[in-house]
PDB file of C-alpha atoms and ligand atoms in Angstrom:
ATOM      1  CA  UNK A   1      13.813  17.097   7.810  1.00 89.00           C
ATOM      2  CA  UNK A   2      15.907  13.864   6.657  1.00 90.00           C
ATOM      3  CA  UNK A   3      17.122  12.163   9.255  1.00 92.00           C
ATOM      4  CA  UNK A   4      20.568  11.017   8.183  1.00 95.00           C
ATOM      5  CA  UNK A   5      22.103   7.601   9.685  1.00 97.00           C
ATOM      6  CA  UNK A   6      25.040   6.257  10.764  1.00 97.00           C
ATOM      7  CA  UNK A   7      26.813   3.132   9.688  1.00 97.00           C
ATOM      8  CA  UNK A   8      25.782   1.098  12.804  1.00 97.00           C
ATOM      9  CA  UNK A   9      22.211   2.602  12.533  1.00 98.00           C
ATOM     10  CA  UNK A  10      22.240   1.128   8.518  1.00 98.00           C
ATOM     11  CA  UNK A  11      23.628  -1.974   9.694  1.00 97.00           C
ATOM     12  CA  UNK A  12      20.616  -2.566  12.213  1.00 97.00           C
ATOM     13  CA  UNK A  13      18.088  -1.483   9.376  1.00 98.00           C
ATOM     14  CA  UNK A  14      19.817  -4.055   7.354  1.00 97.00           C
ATOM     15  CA  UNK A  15      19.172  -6.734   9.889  1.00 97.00           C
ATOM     16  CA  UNK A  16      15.071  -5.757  10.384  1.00 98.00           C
ATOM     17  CA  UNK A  17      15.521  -5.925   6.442  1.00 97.00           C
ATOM     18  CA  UNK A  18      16.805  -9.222   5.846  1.00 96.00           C
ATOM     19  CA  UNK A  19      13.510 -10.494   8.412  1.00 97.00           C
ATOM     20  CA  UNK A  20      11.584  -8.792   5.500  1.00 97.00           C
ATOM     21  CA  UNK A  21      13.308 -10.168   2.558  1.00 96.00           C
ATOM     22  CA  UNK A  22      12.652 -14.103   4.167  1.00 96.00           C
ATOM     23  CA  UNK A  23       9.166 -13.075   5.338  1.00 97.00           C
ATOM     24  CA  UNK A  24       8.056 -12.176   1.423  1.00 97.00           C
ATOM     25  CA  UNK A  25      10.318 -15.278  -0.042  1.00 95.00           C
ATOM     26  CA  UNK A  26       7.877 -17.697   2.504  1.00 96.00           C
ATOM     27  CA  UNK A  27       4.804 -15.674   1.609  1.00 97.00           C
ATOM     28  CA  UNK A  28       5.973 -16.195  -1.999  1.00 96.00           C
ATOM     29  CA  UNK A  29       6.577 -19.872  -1.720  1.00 95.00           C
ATOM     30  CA  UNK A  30       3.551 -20.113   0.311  1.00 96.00           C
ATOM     31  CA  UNK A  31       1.091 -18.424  -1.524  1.00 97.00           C
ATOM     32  CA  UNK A  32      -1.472 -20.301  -4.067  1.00 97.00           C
ATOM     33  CA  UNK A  33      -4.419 -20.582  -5.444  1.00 98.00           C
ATOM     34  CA  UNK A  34      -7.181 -21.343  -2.458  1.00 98.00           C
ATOM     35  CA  UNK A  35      -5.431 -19.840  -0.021  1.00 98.00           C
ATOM     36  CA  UNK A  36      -6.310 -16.872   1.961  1.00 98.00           C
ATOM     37  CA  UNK A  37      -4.636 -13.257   2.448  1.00 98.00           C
ATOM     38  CA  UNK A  38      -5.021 -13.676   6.306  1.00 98.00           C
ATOM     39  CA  UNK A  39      -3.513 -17.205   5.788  1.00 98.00           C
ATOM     40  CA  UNK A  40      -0.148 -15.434   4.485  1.00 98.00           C
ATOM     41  CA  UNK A  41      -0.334 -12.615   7.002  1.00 98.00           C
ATOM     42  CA  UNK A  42      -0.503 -15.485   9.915  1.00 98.00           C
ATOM     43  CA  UNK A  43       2.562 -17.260   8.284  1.00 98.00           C
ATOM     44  CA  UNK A  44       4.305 -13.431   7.970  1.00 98.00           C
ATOM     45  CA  UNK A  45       3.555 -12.469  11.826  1.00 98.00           C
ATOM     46  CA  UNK A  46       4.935 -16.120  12.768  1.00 98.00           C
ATOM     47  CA  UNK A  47       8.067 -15.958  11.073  1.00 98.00           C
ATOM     48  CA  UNK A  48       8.593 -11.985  12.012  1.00 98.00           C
ATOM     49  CA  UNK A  49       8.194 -12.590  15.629  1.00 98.00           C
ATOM     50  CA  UNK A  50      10.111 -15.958  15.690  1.00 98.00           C
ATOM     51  CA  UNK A  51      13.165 -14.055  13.597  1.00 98.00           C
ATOM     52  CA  UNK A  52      13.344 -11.416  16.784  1.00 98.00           C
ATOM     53  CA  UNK A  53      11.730  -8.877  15.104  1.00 98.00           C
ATOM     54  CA  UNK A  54       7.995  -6.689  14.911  1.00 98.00           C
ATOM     55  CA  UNK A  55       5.513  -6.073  12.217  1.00 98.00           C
ATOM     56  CA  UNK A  56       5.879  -3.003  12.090  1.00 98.00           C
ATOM     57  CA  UNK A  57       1.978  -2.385   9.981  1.00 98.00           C
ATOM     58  CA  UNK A  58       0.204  -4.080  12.745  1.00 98.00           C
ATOM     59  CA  UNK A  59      -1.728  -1.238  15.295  1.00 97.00           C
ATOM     60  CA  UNK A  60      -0.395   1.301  13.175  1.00 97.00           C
ATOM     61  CA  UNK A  61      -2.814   3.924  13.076  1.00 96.00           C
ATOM     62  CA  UNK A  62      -5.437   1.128  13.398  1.00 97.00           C
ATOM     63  CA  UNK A  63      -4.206  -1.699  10.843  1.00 98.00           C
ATOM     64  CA  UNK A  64      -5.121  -4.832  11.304  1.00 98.00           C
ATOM     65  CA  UNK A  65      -2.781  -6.616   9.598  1.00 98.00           C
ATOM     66  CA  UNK A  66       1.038  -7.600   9.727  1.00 98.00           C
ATOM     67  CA  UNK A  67       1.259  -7.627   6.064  1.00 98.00           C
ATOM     68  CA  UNK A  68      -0.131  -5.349   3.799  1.00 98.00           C
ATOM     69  CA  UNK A  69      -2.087  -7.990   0.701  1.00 98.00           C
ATOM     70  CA  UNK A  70      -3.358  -6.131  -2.370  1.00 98.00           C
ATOM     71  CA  UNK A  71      -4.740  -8.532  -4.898  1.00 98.00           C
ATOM     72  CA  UNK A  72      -5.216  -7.233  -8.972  1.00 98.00           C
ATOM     73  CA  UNK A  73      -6.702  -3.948  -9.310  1.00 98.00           C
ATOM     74  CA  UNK A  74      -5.726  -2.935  -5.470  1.00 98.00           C
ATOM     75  CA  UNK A  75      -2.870  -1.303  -5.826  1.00 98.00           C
ATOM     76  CA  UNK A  76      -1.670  -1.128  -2.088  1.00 98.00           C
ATOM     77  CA  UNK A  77      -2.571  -0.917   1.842  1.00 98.00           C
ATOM     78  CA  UNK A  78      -5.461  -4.228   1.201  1.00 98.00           C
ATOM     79  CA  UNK A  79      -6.131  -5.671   4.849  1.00 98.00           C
ATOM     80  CA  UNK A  80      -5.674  -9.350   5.471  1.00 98.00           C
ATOM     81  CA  UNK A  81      -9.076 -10.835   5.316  1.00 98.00           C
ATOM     82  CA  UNK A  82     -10.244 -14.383   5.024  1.00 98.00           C
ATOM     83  CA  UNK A  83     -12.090 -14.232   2.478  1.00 98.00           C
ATOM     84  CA  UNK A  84      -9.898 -12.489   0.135  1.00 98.00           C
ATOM     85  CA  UNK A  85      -8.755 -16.410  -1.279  1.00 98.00           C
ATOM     86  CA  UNK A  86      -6.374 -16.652  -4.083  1.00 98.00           C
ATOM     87  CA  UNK A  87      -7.578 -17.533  -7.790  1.00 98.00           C
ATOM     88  CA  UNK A  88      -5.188 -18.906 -10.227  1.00 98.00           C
ATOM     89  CA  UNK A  89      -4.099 -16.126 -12.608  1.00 97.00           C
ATOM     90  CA  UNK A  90      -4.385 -13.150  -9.881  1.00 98.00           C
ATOM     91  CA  UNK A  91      -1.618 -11.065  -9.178  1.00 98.00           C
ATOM     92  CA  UNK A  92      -1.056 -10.188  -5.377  1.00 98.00           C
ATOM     93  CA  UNK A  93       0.960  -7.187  -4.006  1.00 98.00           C
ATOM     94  CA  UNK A  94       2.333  -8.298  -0.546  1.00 98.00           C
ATOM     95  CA  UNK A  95       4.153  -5.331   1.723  1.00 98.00           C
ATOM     96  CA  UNK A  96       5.767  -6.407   4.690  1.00 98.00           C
ATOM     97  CA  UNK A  97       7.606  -4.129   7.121  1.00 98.00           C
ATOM     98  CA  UNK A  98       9.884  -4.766  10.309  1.00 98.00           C
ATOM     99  CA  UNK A  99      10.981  -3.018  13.299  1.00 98.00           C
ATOM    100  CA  UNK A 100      14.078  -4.425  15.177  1.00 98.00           C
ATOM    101  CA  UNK A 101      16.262  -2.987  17.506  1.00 96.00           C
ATOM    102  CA  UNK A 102      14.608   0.342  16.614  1.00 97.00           C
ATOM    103  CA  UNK A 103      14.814   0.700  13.162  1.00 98.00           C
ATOM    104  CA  UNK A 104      12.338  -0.130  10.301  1.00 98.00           C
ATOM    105  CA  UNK A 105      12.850  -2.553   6.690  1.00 98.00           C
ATOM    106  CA  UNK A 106      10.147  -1.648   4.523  1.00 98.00           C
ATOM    107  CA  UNK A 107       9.936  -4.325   1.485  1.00 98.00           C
ATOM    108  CA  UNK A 108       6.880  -5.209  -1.167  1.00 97.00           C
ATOM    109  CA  UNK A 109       6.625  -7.532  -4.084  1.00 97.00           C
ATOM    110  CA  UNK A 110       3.791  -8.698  -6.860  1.00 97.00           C
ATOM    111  CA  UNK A 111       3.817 -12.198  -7.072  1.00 97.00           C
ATOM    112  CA  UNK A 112       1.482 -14.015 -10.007  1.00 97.00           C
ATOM    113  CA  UNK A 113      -0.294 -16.835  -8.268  1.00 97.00           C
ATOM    114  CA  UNK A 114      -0.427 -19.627 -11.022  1.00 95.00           C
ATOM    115  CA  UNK A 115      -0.521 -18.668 -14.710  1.00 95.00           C
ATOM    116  CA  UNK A 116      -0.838 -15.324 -15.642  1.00 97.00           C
ATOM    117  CA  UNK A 117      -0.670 -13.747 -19.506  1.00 97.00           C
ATOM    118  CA  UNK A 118       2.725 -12.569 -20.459  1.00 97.00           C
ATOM    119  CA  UNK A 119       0.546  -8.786 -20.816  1.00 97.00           C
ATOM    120  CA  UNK A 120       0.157  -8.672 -16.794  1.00 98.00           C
ATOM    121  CA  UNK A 121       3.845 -10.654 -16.354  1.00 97.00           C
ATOM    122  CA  UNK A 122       5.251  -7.921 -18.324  1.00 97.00           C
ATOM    123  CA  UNK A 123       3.628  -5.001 -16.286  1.00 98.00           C
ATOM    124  CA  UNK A 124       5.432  -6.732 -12.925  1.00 97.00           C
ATOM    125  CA  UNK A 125       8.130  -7.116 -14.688  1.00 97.00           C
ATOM    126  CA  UNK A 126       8.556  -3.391 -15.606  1.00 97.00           C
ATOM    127  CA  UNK A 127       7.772  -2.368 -12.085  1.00 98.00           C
ATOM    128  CA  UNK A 128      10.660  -4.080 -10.850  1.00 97.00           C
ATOM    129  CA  UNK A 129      12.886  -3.722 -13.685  1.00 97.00           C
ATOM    130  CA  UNK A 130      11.800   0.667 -12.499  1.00 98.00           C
ATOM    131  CA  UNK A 131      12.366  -0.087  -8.894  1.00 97.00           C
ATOM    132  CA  UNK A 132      15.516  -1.132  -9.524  1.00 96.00           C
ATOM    133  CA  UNK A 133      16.344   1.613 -11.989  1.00 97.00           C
ATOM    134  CA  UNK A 134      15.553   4.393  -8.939  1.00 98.00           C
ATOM    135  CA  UNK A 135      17.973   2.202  -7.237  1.00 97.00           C
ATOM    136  CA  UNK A 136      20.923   2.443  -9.711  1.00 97.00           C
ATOM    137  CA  UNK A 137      19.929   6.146  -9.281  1.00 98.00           C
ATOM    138  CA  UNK A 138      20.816   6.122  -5.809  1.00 98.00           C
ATOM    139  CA  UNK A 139      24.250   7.584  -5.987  1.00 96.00           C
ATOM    140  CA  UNK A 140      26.069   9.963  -3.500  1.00 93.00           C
ATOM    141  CA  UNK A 141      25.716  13.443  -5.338  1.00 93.00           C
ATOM    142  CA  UNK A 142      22.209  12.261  -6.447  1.00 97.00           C
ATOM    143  CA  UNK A 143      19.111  14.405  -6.252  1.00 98.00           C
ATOM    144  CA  UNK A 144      15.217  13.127  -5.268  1.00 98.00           C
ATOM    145  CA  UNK A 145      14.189  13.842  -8.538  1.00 98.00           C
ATOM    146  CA  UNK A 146      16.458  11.347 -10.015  1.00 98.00           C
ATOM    147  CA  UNK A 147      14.662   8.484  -8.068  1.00 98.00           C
ATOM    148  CA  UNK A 148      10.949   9.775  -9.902  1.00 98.00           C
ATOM    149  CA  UNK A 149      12.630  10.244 -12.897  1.00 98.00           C
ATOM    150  CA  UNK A 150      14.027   6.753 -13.152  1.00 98.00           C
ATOM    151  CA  UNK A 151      10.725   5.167 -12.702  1.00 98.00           C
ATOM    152  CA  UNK A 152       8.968   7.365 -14.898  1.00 98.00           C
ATOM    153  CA  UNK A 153      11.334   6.541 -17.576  1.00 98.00           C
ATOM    154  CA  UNK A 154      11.056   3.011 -17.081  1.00 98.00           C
ATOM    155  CA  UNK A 155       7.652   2.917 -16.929  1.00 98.00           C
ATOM    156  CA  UNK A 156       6.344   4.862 -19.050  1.00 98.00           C
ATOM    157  CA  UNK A 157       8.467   3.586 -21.706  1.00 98.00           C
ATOM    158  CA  UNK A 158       6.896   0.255 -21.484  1.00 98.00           C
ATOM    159  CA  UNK A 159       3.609   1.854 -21.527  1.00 98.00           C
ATOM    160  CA  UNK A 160       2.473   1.596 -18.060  1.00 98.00           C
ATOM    161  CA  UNK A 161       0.762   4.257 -15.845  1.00 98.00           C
ATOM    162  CA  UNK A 162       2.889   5.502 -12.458  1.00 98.00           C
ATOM    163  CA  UNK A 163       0.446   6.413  -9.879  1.00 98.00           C
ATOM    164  CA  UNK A 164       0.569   9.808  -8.961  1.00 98.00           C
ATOM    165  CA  UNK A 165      -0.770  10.297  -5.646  1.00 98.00           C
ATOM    166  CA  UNK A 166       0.820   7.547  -3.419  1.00 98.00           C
ATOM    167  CA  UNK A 167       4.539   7.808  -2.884  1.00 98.00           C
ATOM    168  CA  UNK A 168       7.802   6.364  -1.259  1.00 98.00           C
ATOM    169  CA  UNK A 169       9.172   7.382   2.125  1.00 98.00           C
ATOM    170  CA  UNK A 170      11.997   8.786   4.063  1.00 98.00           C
ATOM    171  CA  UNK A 171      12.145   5.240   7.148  1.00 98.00           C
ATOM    172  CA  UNK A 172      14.702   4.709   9.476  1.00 97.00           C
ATOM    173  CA  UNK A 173      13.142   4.847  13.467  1.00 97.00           C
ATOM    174  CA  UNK A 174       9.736   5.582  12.097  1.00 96.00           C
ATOM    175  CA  UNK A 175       8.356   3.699   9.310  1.00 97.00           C
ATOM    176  CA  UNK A 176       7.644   7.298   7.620  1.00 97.00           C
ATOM    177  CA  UNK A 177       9.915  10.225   7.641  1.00 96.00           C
ATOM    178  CA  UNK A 178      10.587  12.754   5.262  1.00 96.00           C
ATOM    179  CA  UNK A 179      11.133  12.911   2.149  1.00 97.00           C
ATOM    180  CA  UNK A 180       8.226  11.917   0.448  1.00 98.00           C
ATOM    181  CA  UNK A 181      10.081  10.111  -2.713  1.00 98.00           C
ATOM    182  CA  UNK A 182       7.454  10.203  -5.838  1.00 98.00           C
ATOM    183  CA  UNK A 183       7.625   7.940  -8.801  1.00 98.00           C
ATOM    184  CA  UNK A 184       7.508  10.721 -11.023  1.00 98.00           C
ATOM    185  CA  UNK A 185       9.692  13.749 -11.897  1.00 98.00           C
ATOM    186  CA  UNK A 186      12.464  15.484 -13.415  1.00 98.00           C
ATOM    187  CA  UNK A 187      16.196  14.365 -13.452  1.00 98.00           C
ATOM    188  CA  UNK A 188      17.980  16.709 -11.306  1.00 98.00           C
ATOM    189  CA  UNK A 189      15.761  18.578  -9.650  1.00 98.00           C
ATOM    190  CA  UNK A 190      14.912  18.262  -5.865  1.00 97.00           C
ATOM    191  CA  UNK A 191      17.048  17.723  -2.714  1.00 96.00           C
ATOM    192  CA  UNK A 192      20.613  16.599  -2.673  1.00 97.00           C
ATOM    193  CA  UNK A 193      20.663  13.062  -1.278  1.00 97.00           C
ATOM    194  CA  UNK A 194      23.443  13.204   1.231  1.00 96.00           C
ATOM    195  CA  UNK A 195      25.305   9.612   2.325  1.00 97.00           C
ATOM    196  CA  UNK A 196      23.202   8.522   5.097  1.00 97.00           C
ATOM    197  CA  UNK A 197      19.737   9.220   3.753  1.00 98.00           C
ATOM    198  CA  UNK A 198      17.714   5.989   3.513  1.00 98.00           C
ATOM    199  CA  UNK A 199      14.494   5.555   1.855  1.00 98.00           C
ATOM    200  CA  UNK A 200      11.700   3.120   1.204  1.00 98.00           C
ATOM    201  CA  UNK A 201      10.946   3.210  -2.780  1.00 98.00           C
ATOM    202  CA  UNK A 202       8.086   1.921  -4.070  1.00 98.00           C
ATOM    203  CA  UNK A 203       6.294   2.283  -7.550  1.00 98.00           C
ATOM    204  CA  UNK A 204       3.639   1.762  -7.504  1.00 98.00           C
ATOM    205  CA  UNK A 205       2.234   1.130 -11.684  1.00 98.00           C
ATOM    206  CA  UNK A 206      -1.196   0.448 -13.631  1.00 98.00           C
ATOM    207  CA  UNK A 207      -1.891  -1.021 -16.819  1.00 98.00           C
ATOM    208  CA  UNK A 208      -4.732   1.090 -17.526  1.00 98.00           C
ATOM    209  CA  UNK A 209      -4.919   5.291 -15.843  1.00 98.00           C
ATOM    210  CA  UNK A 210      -3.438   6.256 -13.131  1.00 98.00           C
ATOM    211  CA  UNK A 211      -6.284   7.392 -10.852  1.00 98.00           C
ATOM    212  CA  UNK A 212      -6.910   5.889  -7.414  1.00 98.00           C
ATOM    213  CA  UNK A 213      -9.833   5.419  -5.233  1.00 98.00           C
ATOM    214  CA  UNK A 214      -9.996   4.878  -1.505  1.00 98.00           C
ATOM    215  CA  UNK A 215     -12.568   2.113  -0.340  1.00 98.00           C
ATOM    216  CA  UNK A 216     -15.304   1.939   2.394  1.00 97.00           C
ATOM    217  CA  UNK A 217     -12.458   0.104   4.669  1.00 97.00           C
ATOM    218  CA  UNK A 218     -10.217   3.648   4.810  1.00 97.00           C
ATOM    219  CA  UNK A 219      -7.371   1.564   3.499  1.00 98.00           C
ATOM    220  CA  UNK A 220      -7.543  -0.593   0.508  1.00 98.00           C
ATOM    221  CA  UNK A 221      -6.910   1.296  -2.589  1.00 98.00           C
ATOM    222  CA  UNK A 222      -7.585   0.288  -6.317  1.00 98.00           C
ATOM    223  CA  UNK A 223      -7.550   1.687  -9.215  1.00 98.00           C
ATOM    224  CA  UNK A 224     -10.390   3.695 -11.127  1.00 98.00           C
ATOM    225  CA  UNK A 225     -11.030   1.887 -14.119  1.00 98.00           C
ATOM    226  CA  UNK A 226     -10.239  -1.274 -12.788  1.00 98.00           C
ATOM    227  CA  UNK A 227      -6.920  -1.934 -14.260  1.00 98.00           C
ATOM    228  CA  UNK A 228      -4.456  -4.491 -13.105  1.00 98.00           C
ATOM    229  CA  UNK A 229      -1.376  -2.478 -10.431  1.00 98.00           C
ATOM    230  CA  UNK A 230       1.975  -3.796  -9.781  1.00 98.00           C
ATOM    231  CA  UNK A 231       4.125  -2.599  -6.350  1.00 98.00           C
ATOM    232  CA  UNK A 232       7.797  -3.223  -5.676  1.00 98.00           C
ATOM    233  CA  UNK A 233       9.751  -1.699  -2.984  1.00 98.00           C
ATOM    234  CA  UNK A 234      13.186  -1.808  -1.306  1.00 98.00           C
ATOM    235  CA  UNK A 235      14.580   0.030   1.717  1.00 98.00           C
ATOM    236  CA  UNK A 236      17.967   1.927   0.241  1.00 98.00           C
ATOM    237  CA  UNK A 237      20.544   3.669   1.894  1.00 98.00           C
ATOM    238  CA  UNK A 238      22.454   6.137  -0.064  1.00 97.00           C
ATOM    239  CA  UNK A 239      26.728   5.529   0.805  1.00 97.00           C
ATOM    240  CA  UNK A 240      29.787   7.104  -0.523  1.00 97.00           C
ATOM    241  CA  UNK A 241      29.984   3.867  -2.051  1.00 96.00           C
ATOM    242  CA  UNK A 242      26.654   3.766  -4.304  1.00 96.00           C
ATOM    243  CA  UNK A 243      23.239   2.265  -3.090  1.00 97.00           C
ATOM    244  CA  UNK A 244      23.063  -0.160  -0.391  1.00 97.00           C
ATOM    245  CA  UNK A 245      19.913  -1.640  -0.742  1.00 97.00           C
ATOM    246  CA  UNK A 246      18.716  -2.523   3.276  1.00 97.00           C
ATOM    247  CA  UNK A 247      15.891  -5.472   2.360  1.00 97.00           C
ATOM    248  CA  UNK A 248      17.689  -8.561   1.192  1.00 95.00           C
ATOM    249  CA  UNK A 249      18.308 -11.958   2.352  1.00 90.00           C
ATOM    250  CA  UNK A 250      21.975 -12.114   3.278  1.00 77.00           C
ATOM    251  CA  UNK A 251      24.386 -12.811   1.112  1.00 76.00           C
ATOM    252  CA  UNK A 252      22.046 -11.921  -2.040  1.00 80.00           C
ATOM    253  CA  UNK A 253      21.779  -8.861  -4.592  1.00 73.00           C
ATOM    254  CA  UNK A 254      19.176  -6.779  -6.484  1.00 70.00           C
ATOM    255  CA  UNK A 255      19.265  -8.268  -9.312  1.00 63.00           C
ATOM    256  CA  UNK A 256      19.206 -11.883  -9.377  1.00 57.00           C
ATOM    257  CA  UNK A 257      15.407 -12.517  -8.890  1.00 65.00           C
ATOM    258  CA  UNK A 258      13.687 -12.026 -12.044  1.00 61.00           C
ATOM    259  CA  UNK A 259       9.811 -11.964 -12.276  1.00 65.00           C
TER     260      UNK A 259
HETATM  261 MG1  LIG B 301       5.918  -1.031   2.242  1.00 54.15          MG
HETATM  262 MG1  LIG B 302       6.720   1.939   2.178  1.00 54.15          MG
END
């Protein structure tokens, strides 16, 4: 069932959302080569808690982290550890989610830590050039498949890989409620998005196939064969008035931060 929300109730998921747009511009700025994954999740849980709000990953079902940090070929859900260190040329997937007064922001980037080839540039810059395409599709009348479709087309068309068996999310109170929103699908088909329905999106893309694998630690996951992954996500509400995307600093827009 989709829980719908109210104005106020969007409002408040836009305020836990701007604490997770500022907590992944820090761990952006912060993060270099040397420096550890549990080094960025300590700087994450400081700034959460001092901003009023509560990582909302940490305890949850037994996660150890505040931050979710998934470096190259882990595509998502990689636990803070200190010796996971930075190397120049890596690409790091950082996922940050807050709870404030009740309600959940749910917010990822890829960063490139130093110089990486325009090849593994290009595949972050197509998976947020496809997040923000399933945003675009985020208009009142719009169906779920319209969300999968628009990252499918986006990616695919630059000819990247969408993962197939981790999704996007229904959020709101919880960090997970229905619907499940995949990054794959036909144009059209699915549920009718009603105004009120907010979701986290999140492709999740690979430069090489688009098979996952689970590791020993029940939570990092990488890819197969190895190939590079790229993550993006935004919390979006769907309005009469188009998308409202939930997880931005205040005052900015979708489309001014270019990879
Ligand atoms: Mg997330
Ligand atoms: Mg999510």
């Amino acid at each position: 069932m989709i829980h719908r929300k109210s104005q106020s109730d969007l409002d408040r998921m836009a305020a836990a959302g701007a604490i997770v747009a500022e907590t992944l511009a820090l761990l952006a700025e912060s993060a270099r080569p040397g420096m550890s994954t549990l080094e960025l999740d300590e700087i994450a849980e400081r700034h959460i808690r001092a901003a009023g709000g509560v990582p909302t990953f940490k305890g949850y079902r037994g996660f150890p982290g505040s931050i979710c940090a998934s470096p190259n070929d882990m595509i998502v859900h990689g636990i803070p550890a200190d010796d996971v260190v930075l190397a120049d040329g890596d690409i790091l997937s950082i996922d940050v989610g807050v709870t404030r007064q009740g309600f959940v922001g749910d917010s990822a980037v890829t960063i490139a830590i130093g110089d990486v080839p325009d090849a593994t540039r290009a595949l972050l810059r197509t998976c947020q050039a496809s997040l923000f395409a399933a945003v675009e599709a985020c208009q009142p009348g719009c169906r779920l498949g319209d969300i999968g479709a628009a990252v499918q087309g986006v990616v695919e068309g630059a000819g990247f890989a969408v993962v197939r068996d981790l999704v996007g999310h229904g959020v709101g109170r919880s960090m997970h409620e229905d619907p499940q929103v995949r990054n794959y699908g036909e144009a059209g088909s699915g549920p009718l998005l009603k105004p009120g329905t907010t979701l986290a999106i999140e492709p999740m893309i690979t430069a090489g196939a688009y098979d996952i694998r689970i590791d020993d630690d029940g939570w990092s996951i990488f890819t197969t064969d190895g190939s590079l992954a790229a993550h993006f996500e935004h919390t979006v509400a769907i309005t009469d008035d188009g998308p409202r995307v939930l997880t931005l600093l205040d005052g900015d827009s979708i489309v001014n931060r270019p990879i």
